[in-house]
Amino acid sequence: NVLDHLHHQWDLLIAHPPCTFLAYSGLHHLNRDPQRQQKHDEAIEFAAKLLNAPIKHKCIEQPRSSLKNYKDISQKIQPWQYGDDASKETWFWLTELPLLRSTTIIAPRIVNNKKRWANQSDDGHPLARKAEDRSRTFPGVAAAMAAQWGNHIRNQRK
């Protein structure tokens, strides 16, 4: 359990709390399933523990999420800004980290005057069917995090 390890002497926490009960895309279920509200509240509580962990440098990553109601978003990014042919607005809550700088812009294809990337159908819906596939961190984003934030922390030590 990650919560058992937050008090170790970590240099950096990059956390991806499960979005099943936090993402805006699923919030319409809150009124349909009474247990869903409790799971949502528990998910917020878990993410709050990550946000408040005693680690100097932190990034909490989520898709568009109700975590926004708990704490203001630091940055919004898209995978296509980091060399991945994909669209998926991703939000960061940053502590003692600089904003992630774009690395390589991937141009969209245009369908009926609308921008589309490889992970979208022509009508804009995600092509990935499984939640596990939709929730993966894109390699270009992960590489930018490692390089930029790793260098930031390394430079602070000098």
JSON list of C-alpha atoms in Angstrom, two decimals:
[
{"chain": "A", "resi": 1, "resn": "ASN", "atom": "CA", "xyz": [0.00, 0.00, 0.00]},
{"chain": "A", "resi": 2, "resn": "VAL", "atom": "CA", "xyz": [1.56, 3.28, -1.10]},
{"chain": "A", "resi": 3, "resn": "LEU", "atom": "CA", "xyz": [0.20, 5.04, 1.98]},
{"chain": "A", "resi": 4, "resn": "ASP", "atom": "CA", "xyz": [2.50, 2.91, 4.14]},
{"chain": "A", "resi": 5, "resn": "HIS", "atom": "CA", "xyz": [5.54, 4.36, 2.33]},
{"chain": "A", "resi": 6, "resn": "LEU", "atom": "CA", "xyz": [4.82, 8.08, 2.06]},
{"chain": "A", "resi": 7, "resn": "HIS", "atom": "CA", "xyz": [6.90, 8.94, 5.13]},
{"chain": "A", "resi": 8, "resn": "HIS", "atom": "CA", "xyz": [10.14, 7.55, 3.69]},
{"chain": "A", "resi": 9, "resn": "GLN", "atom": "CA", "xyz": [12.71, 10.03, 2.41]},
{"chain": "A", "resi": 10, "resn": "TRP", "atom": "CA", "xyz": [11.56, 10.28, -1.22]},
{"chain": "A", "resi": 11, "resn": "ASP", "atom": "CA", "xyz": [12.88, 12.90, -3.64]},
{"chain": "A", "resi": 12, "resn": "LEU", "atom": "CA", "xyz": [9.81, 12.83, -5.87]},
{"chain": "A", "resi": 13, "resn": "LEU", "atom": "CA", "xyz": [6.29, 11.45, -5.90]},
{"chain": "A", "resi": 14, "resn": "ILE", "atom": "CA", "xyz": [4.50, 11.06, -9.23]},
{"chain": "A", "resi": 15, "resn": "ALA", "atom": "CA", "xyz": [1.16, 9.49, -8.38]},
{"chain": "A", "resi": 16, "resn": "HIS", "atom": "CA", "xyz": [-1.60, 8.27, -10.63]},
{"chain": "A", "resi": 17, "resn": "PRO", "atom": "CA", "xyz": [-4.51, 7.57, -8.26]},
{"chain": "A", "resi": 18, "resn": "PRO", "atom": "CA", "xyz": [-7.22, 5.38, -9.80]},
{"chain": "A", "resi": 19, "resn": "CYS", "atom": "CA", "xyz": [-9.63, 7.58, -11.72]},
{"chain": "A", "resi": 20, "resn": "THR", "atom": "CA", "xyz": [-12.60, 5.19, -11.76]},
{"chain": "A", "resi": 21, "resn": "PHE", "atom": "CA", "xyz": [-14.50, 7.15, -9.13]},
{"chain": "A", "resi": 22, "resn": "LEU", "atom": "CA", "xyz": [-12.91, 10.57, -9.73]},
{"chain": "A", "resi": 23, "resn": "ALA", "atom": "CA", "xyz": [-13.02, 11.16, -13.50]},
{"chain": "A", "resi": 24, "resn": "TYR", "atom": "CA", "xyz": [-15.71, 13.47, -14.81]},
{"chain": "A", "resi": 25, "resn": "SER", "atom": "CA", "xyz": [-16.61, 10.81, -17.38]},
{"chain": "A", "resi": 26, "resn": "GLY", "atom": "CA", "xyz": [-18.06, 8.60, -14.62]},
{"chain": "A", "resi": 27, "resn": "LEU", "atom": "CA", "xyz": [-19.61, 11.13, -12.27]},
{"chain": "A", "resi": 28, "resn": "HIS", "atom": "CA", "xyz": [-23.06, 10.71, -13.84]},
{"chain": "A", "resi": 29, "resn": "HIS", "atom": "CA", "xyz": [-23.16, 7.32, -12.07]},
{"chain": "A", "resi": 30, "resn": "LEU", "atom": "CA", "xyz": [-23.17, 8.99, -8.62]},
{"chain": "A", "resi": 31, "resn": "ASN", "atom": "CA", "xyz": [-26.95, 9.51, -8.73]},
{"chain": "A", "resi": 32, "resn": "ARG", "atom": "CA", "xyz": [-27.63, 6.02, -10.10]},
{"chain": "A", "resi": 33, "resn": "ASP", "atom": "CA", "xyz": [-25.71, 3.96, -7.57]},
{"chain": "A", "resi": 34, "resn": "PRO", "atom": "CA", "xyz": [-25.81, 4.90, -3.86]},
{"chain": "A", "resi": 35, "resn": "GLN", "atom": "CA", "xyz": [-22.51, 3.08, -3.19]},
{"chain": "A", "resi": 36, "resn": "ARG", "atom": "CA", "xyz": [-20.79, 5.12, -5.89]},
{"chain": "A", "resi": 37, "resn": "GLN", "atom": "CA", "xyz": [-20.88, 8.33, -3.81]},
{"chain": "A", "resi": 38, "resn": "GLN", "atom": "CA", "xyz": [-19.07, 6.56, -0.96]},
{"chain": "A", "resi": 39, "resn": "LYS", "atom": "CA", "xyz": [-16.45, 5.22, -3.38]},
{"chain": "A", "resi": 40, "resn": "HIS", "atom": "CA", "xyz": [-16.03, 8.71, -4.83]},
{"chain": "A", "resi": 41, "resn": "ASP", "atom": "CA", "xyz": [-15.52, 10.18, -1.35]},
{"chain": "A", "resi": 42, "resn": "GLU", "atom": "CA", "xyz": [-12.98, 7.46, -0.51]},
{"chain": "A", "resi": 43, "resn": "ALA", "atom": "CA", "xyz": [-11.13, 8.15, -3.77]},
{"chain": "A", "resi": 44, "resn": "ILE", "atom": "CA", "xyz": [-10.94, 11.87, -2.92]},
{"chain": "A", "resi": 45, "resn": "GLU", "atom": "CA", "xyz": [-9.65, 10.99, 0.56]},
{"chain": "A", "resi": 46, "resn": "PHE", "atom": "CA", "xyz": [-6.96, 8.73, -0.93]},
{"chain": "A", "resi": 47, "resn": "ALA", "atom": "CA", "xyz": [-5.86, 11.38, -3.44]},
{"chain": "A", "resi": 48, "resn": "ALA", "atom": "CA", "xyz": [-5.80, 14.00, -0.66]},
{"chain": "A", "resi": 49, "resn": "LYS", "atom": "CA", "xyz": [-3.36, 11.83, 1.30]},
{"chain": "A", "resi": 50, "resn": "LEU", "atom": "CA", "xyz": [-1.09, 11.76, -1.75]},
{"chain": "A", "resi": 51, "resn": "LEU", "atom": "CA", "xyz": [-1.42, 15.52, -2.22]},
{"chain": "A", "resi": 52, "resn": "ASN", "atom": "CA", "xyz": [-0.54, 16.10, 1.43]},
{"chain": "A", "resi": 53, "resn": "ALA", "atom": "CA", "xyz": [2.28, 13.56, 1.64]},
{"chain": "A", "resi": 54, "resn": "PRO", "atom": "CA", "xyz": [5.46, 14.85, 3.30]},
{"chain": "A", "resi": 55, "resn": "ILE", "atom": "CA", "xyz": [7.41, 14.74, 0.04]},
{"chain": "A", "resi": 56, "resn": "LYS", "atom": "CA", "xyz": [8.86, 18.00, -1.28]},
{"chain": "A", "resi": 57, "resn": "HIS", "atom": "CA", "xyz": [8.37, 17.40, -5.02]},
{"chain": "A", "resi": 58, "resn": "LYS", "atom": "CA", "xyz": [5.01, 15.97, -6.08]},
{"chain": "A", "resi": 59, "resn": "CYS", "atom": "CA", "xyz": [2.85, 15.48, -9.13]},
{"chain": "A", "resi": 60, "resn": "ILE", "atom": "CA", "xyz": [-0.61, 13.98, -8.83]},
{"chain": "A", "resi": 61, "resn": "GLU", "atom": "CA", "xyz": [-1.93, 13.08, -12.29]},
{"chain": "A", "resi": 62, "resn": "GLN", "atom": "CA", "xyz": [-5.56, 12.60, -13.30]},
{"chain": "A", "resi": 63, "resn": "PRO", "atom": "CA", "xyz": [-7.75, 12.91, -16.35]},
{"chain": "A", "resi": 64, "resn": "ARG", "atom": "CA", "xyz": [-10.43, 15.58, -16.04]},
{"chain": "A", "resi": 65, "resn": "SER", "atom": "CA", "xyz": [-11.40, 14.88, -12.45]},
{"chain": "A", "resi": 66, "resn": "SER", "atom": "CA", "xyz": [-13.48, 15.98, -9.49]},
{"chain": "A", "resi": 67, "resn": "LEU", "atom": "CA", "xyz": [-10.21, 16.26, -7.58]},
{"chain": "A", "resi": 68, "resn": "LYS", "atom": "CA", "xyz": [-10.33, 19.80, -9.01]},
{"chain": "A", "resi": 69, "resn": "ASN", "atom": "CA", "xyz": [-12.96, 20.57, -6.35]},
{"chain": "A", "resi": 70, "resn": "TYR", "atom": "CA", "xyz": [-10.48, 19.64, -3.63]},
{"chain": "A", "resi": 71, "resn": "LYS", "atom": "CA", "xyz": [-7.46, 21.57, -4.93]},
{"chain": "A", "resi": 72, "resn": "ASP", "atom": "CA", "xyz": [-6.80, 23.85, -7.90]},
{"chain": "A", "resi": 73, "resn": "ILE", "atom": "CA", "xyz": [-5.14, 22.31, -10.94]},
{"chain": "A", "resi": 74, "resn": "SER", "atom": "CA", "xyz": [-1.53, 23.33, -11.61]},
{"chain": "A", "resi": 75, "resn": "GLN", "atom": "CA", "xyz": [-1.34, 22.34, -15.27]},
{"chain": "A", "resi": 76, "resn": "LYS", "atom": "CA", "xyz": [-3.34, 20.77, -18.11]},
{"chain": "A", "resi": 77, "resn": "ILE", "atom": "CA", "xyz": [-1.50, 18.85, -20.81]},
{"chain": "A", "resi": 78, "resn": "GLN", "atom": "CA", "xyz": [-2.21, 16.72, -23.88]},
{"chain": "A", "resi": 79, "resn": "PRO", "atom": "CA", "xyz": [-0.11, 13.71, -25.02]},
{"chain": "A", "resi": 80, "resn": "TRP", "atom": "CA", "xyz": [0.19, 15.23, -28.52]},
{"chain": "A", "resi": 81, "resn": "GLN", "atom": "CA", "xyz": [2.32, 18.00, -26.92]},
{"chain": "A", "resi": 82, "resn": "TYR", "atom": "CA", "xyz": [4.93, 15.34, -26.00]},
{"chain": "A", "resi": 83, "resn": "GLY", "atom": "CA", "xyz": [5.30, 13.32, -29.19]},
{"chain": "A", "resi": 84, "resn": "ASP", "atom": "CA", "xyz": [2.39, 10.91, -28.69]},
{"chain": "A", "resi": 85, "resn": "ASP", "atom": "CA", "xyz": [-0.27, 10.78, -31.41]},
{"chain": "A", "resi": 86, "resn": "ALA", "atom": "CA", "xyz": [-3.12, 10.97, -28.92]},
{"chain": "A", "resi": 87, "resn": "SER", "atom": "CA", "xyz": [-5.60, 13.31, -27.31]},
{"chain": "A", "resi": 88, "resn": "LYS", "atom": "CA", "xyz": [-6.40, 12.93, -23.61]},
{"chain": "A", "resi": 89, "resn": "GLU", "atom": "CA", "xyz": [-6.56, 16.03, -21.47]},
{"chain": "A", "resi": 90, "resn": "THR", "atom": "CA", "xyz": [-4.56, 15.28, -18.37]},
{"chain": "A", "resi": 91, "resn": "TRP", "atom": "CA", "xyz": [-4.41, 17.40, -15.24]},
{"chain": "A", "resi": 92, "resn": "PHE", "atom": "CA", "xyz": [-1.49, 17.82, -12.86]},
{"chain": "A", "resi": 93, "resn": "TRP", "atom": "CA", "xyz": [-1.42, 18.99, -9.28]},
{"chain": "A", "resi": 94, "resn": "LEU", "atom": "CA", "xyz": [2.19, 20.05, -8.75]},
{"chain": "A", "resi": 95, "resn": "THR", "atom": "CA", "xyz": [4.13, 20.83, -5.59]},
{"chain": "A", "resi": 96, "resn": "GLU", "atom": "CA", "xyz": [7.64, 22.32, -5.87]},
{"chain": "A", "resi": 97, "resn": "LEU", "atom": "CA", "xyz": [7.89, 21.26, -9.53]},
{"chain": "A", "resi": 98, "resn": "PRO", "atom": "CA", "xyz": [7.99, 23.45, -12.66]},
{"chain": "A", "resi": 99, "resn": "LEU", "atom": "CA", "xyz": [5.29, 23.17, -15.29]},
{"chain": "A", "resi": 100, "resn": "LEU", "atom": "CA", "xyz": [6.09, 20.42, -17.77]},
{"chain": "A", "resi": 101, "resn": "ARG", "atom": "CA", "xyz": [7.36, 21.94, -21.03]},
{"chain": "A", "resi": 102, "resn": "SER", "atom": "CA", "xyz": [6.09, 20.60, -24.33]},
{"chain": "A", "resi": 103, "resn": "THR", "atom": "CA", "xyz": [8.66, 18.55, -26.25]},
{"chain": "A", "resi": 104, "resn": "THR", "atom": "CA", "xyz": [7.30, 17.51, -29.67]},
{"chain": "A", "resi": 105, "resn": "ILE", "atom": "CA", "xyz": [3.96, 18.62, -31.14]},
{"chain": "A", "resi": 106, "resn": "ILE", "atom": "CA", "xyz": [2.04, 16.01, -33.14]},
{"chain": "A", "resi": 107, "resn": "ALA", "atom": "CA", "xyz": [-0.37, 17.56, -35.61]},
{"chain": "A", "resi": 108, "resn": "PRO", "atom": "CA", "xyz": [-3.91, 16.15, -35.71]},
{"chain": "A", "resi": 109, "resn": "ARG", "atom": "CA", "xyz": [-5.79, 14.86, -38.69]},
{"chain": "A", "resi": 110, "resn": "ILE", "atom": "CA", "xyz": [-8.81, 16.99, -39.57]},
{"chain": "A", "resi": 111, "resn": "VAL", "atom": "CA", "xyz": [-12.20, 15.26, -39.87]},
{"chain": "A", "resi": 112, "resn": "ASN", "atom": "CA", "xyz": [-15.22, 17.45, -40.64]},
{"chain": "A", "resi": 113, "resn": "ASN", "atom": "CA", "xyz": [-13.23, 20.51, -39.48]},
{"chain": "A", "resi": 114, "resn": "LYS", "atom": "CA", "xyz": [-12.45, 18.87, -36.11]},
{"chain": "A", "resi": 115, "resn": "LYS", "atom": "CA", "xyz": [-9.06, 17.81, -34.77]},
{"chain": "A", "resi": 116, "resn": "ARG", "atom": "CA", "xyz": [-8.58, 14.06, -34.24]},
{"chain": "A", "resi": 117, "resn": "TRP", "atom": "CA", "xyz": [-5.60, 11.97, -33.12]},
{"chain": "A", "resi": 118, "resn": "ALA", "atom": "CA", "xyz": [-4.77, 8.28, -33.52]},
{"chain": "A", "resi": 119, "resn": "ASN", "atom": "CA", "xyz": [-6.55, 7.26, -30.29]},
{"chain": "A", "resi": 120, "resn": "GLN", "atom": "CA", "xyz": [-9.87, 8.74, -31.48]},
{"chain": "A", "resi": 121, "resn": "SER", "atom": "CA", "xyz": [-12.49, 7.63, -33.96]},
{"chain": "A", "resi": 122, "resn": "ASP", "atom": "CA", "xyz": [-13.60, 10.14, -36.57]},
{"chain": "A", "resi": 123, "resn": "ASP", "atom": "CA", "xyz": [-16.49, 11.18, -34.29]},
{"chain": "A", "resi": 124, "resn": "GLY", "atom": "CA", "xyz": [-14.06, 11.83, -31.40]},
{"chain": "A", "resi": 125, "resn": "HIS", "atom": "CA", "xyz": [-14.73, 8.81, -29.19]},
{"chain": "A", "resi": 126, "resn": "PRO", "atom": "CA", "xyz": [-11.78, 6.88, -27.69]},
{"chain": "A", "resi": 127, "resn": "LEU", "atom": "CA", "xyz": [-10.73, 3.79, -29.65]},
{"chain": "A", "resi": 128, "resn": "ALA", "atom": "CA", "xyz": [-9.42, 1.97, -26.57]},
{"chain": "A", "resi": 129, "resn": "ARG", "atom": "CA", "xyz": [-12.17, -0.22, -25.15]},
{"chain": "A", "resi": 130, "resn": "LYS", "atom": "CA", "xyz": [-10.56, -1.35, -21.90]},
{"chain": "A", "resi": 131, "resn": "ALA", "atom": "CA", "xyz": [-10.14, 1.07, -19.00]},
{"chain": "A", "resi": 132, "resn": "GLU", "atom": "CA", "xyz": [-6.61, -0.30, -18.48]},
{"chain": "A", "resi": 133, "resn": "ASP", "atom": "CA", "xyz": [-5.64, 0.75, -22.02]},
{"chain": "A", "resi": 134, "resn": "ARG", "atom": "CA", "xyz": [-7.24, 4.20, -21.67]},
{"chain": "A", "resi": 135, "resn": "SER", "atom": "CA", "xyz": [-5.46, 4.83, -18.37]},
{"chain": "A", "resi": 136, "resn": "ARG", "atom": "CA", "xyz": [-1.88, 4.19, -19.49]},
{"chain": "A", "resi": 137, "resn": "THR", "atom": "CA", "xyz": [0.63, 7.01, -19.20]},
{"chain": "A", "resi": 138, "resn": "PHE", "atom": "CA", "xyz": [1.86, 7.97, -22.65]},
{"chain": "A", "resi": 139, "resn": "PRO", "atom": "CA", "xyz": [5.61, 7.36, -23.20]},
{"chain": "A", "resi": 140, "resn": "GLY", "atom": "CA", "xyz": [6.37, 10.92, -24.34]},
{"chain": "A", "resi": 141, "resn": "VAL", "atom": "CA", "xyz": [4.73, 12.37, -21.23]},
{"chain": "A", "resi": 142, "resn": "ALA", "atom": "CA", "xyz": [6.61, 9.94, -18.96]},
{"chain": "A", "resi": 143, "resn": "ALA", "atom": "CA", "xyz": [9.92, 10.76, -20.67]},
{"chain": "A", "resi": 144, "resn": "ALA", "atom": "CA", "xyz": [9.31, 14.50, -20.26]},
{"chain": "A", "resi": 145, "resn": "MET", "atom": "CA", "xyz": [8.48, 14.03, -16.57]},
{"chain": "A", "resi": 146, "resn": "ALA", "atom": "CA", "xyz": [11.63, 11.99, -15.96]},
{"chain": "A", "resi": 147, "resn": "ALA", "atom": "CA", "xyz": [13.96, 14.33, -17.85]},
{"chain": "A", "resi": 148, "resn": "GLN", "atom": "CA", "xyz": [12.58, 17.70, -16.82]},
{"chain": "A", "resi": 149, "resn": "TRP", "atom": "CA", "xyz": [11.66, 17.01, -13.22]},
{"chain": "A", "resi": 150, "resn": "GLY", "atom": "CA", "xyz": [14.68, 14.80, -12.64]},
{"chain": "A", "resi": 151, "resn": "ASN", "atom": "CA", "xyz": [16.93, 17.61, -13.87]},
{"chain": "A", "resi": 152, "resn": "HIS", "atom": "CA", "xyz": [15.04, 20.14, -11.74]},
{"chain": "A", "resi": 153, "resn": "ILE", "atom": "CA", "xyz": [15.61, 18.13, -8.56]},
{"chain": "A", "resi": 154, "resn": "ARG", "atom": "CA", "xyz": [19.24, 17.37, -9.49]},
{"chain": "A", "resi": 155, "resn": "ASN", "atom": "CA", "xyz": [19.93, 21.08, -10.14]},
{"chain": "A", "resi": 156, "resn": "GLN", "atom": "CA", "xyz": [18.45, 22.05, -6.78]},
{"chain": "A", "resi": 157, "resn": "ARG", "atom": "CA", "xyz": [20.99, 19.84, -5.02]},
{"chain": "A", "resi": 158, "resn": "LYS", "atom": "CA", "xyz": [23.99, 21.63, -6.56]}
]
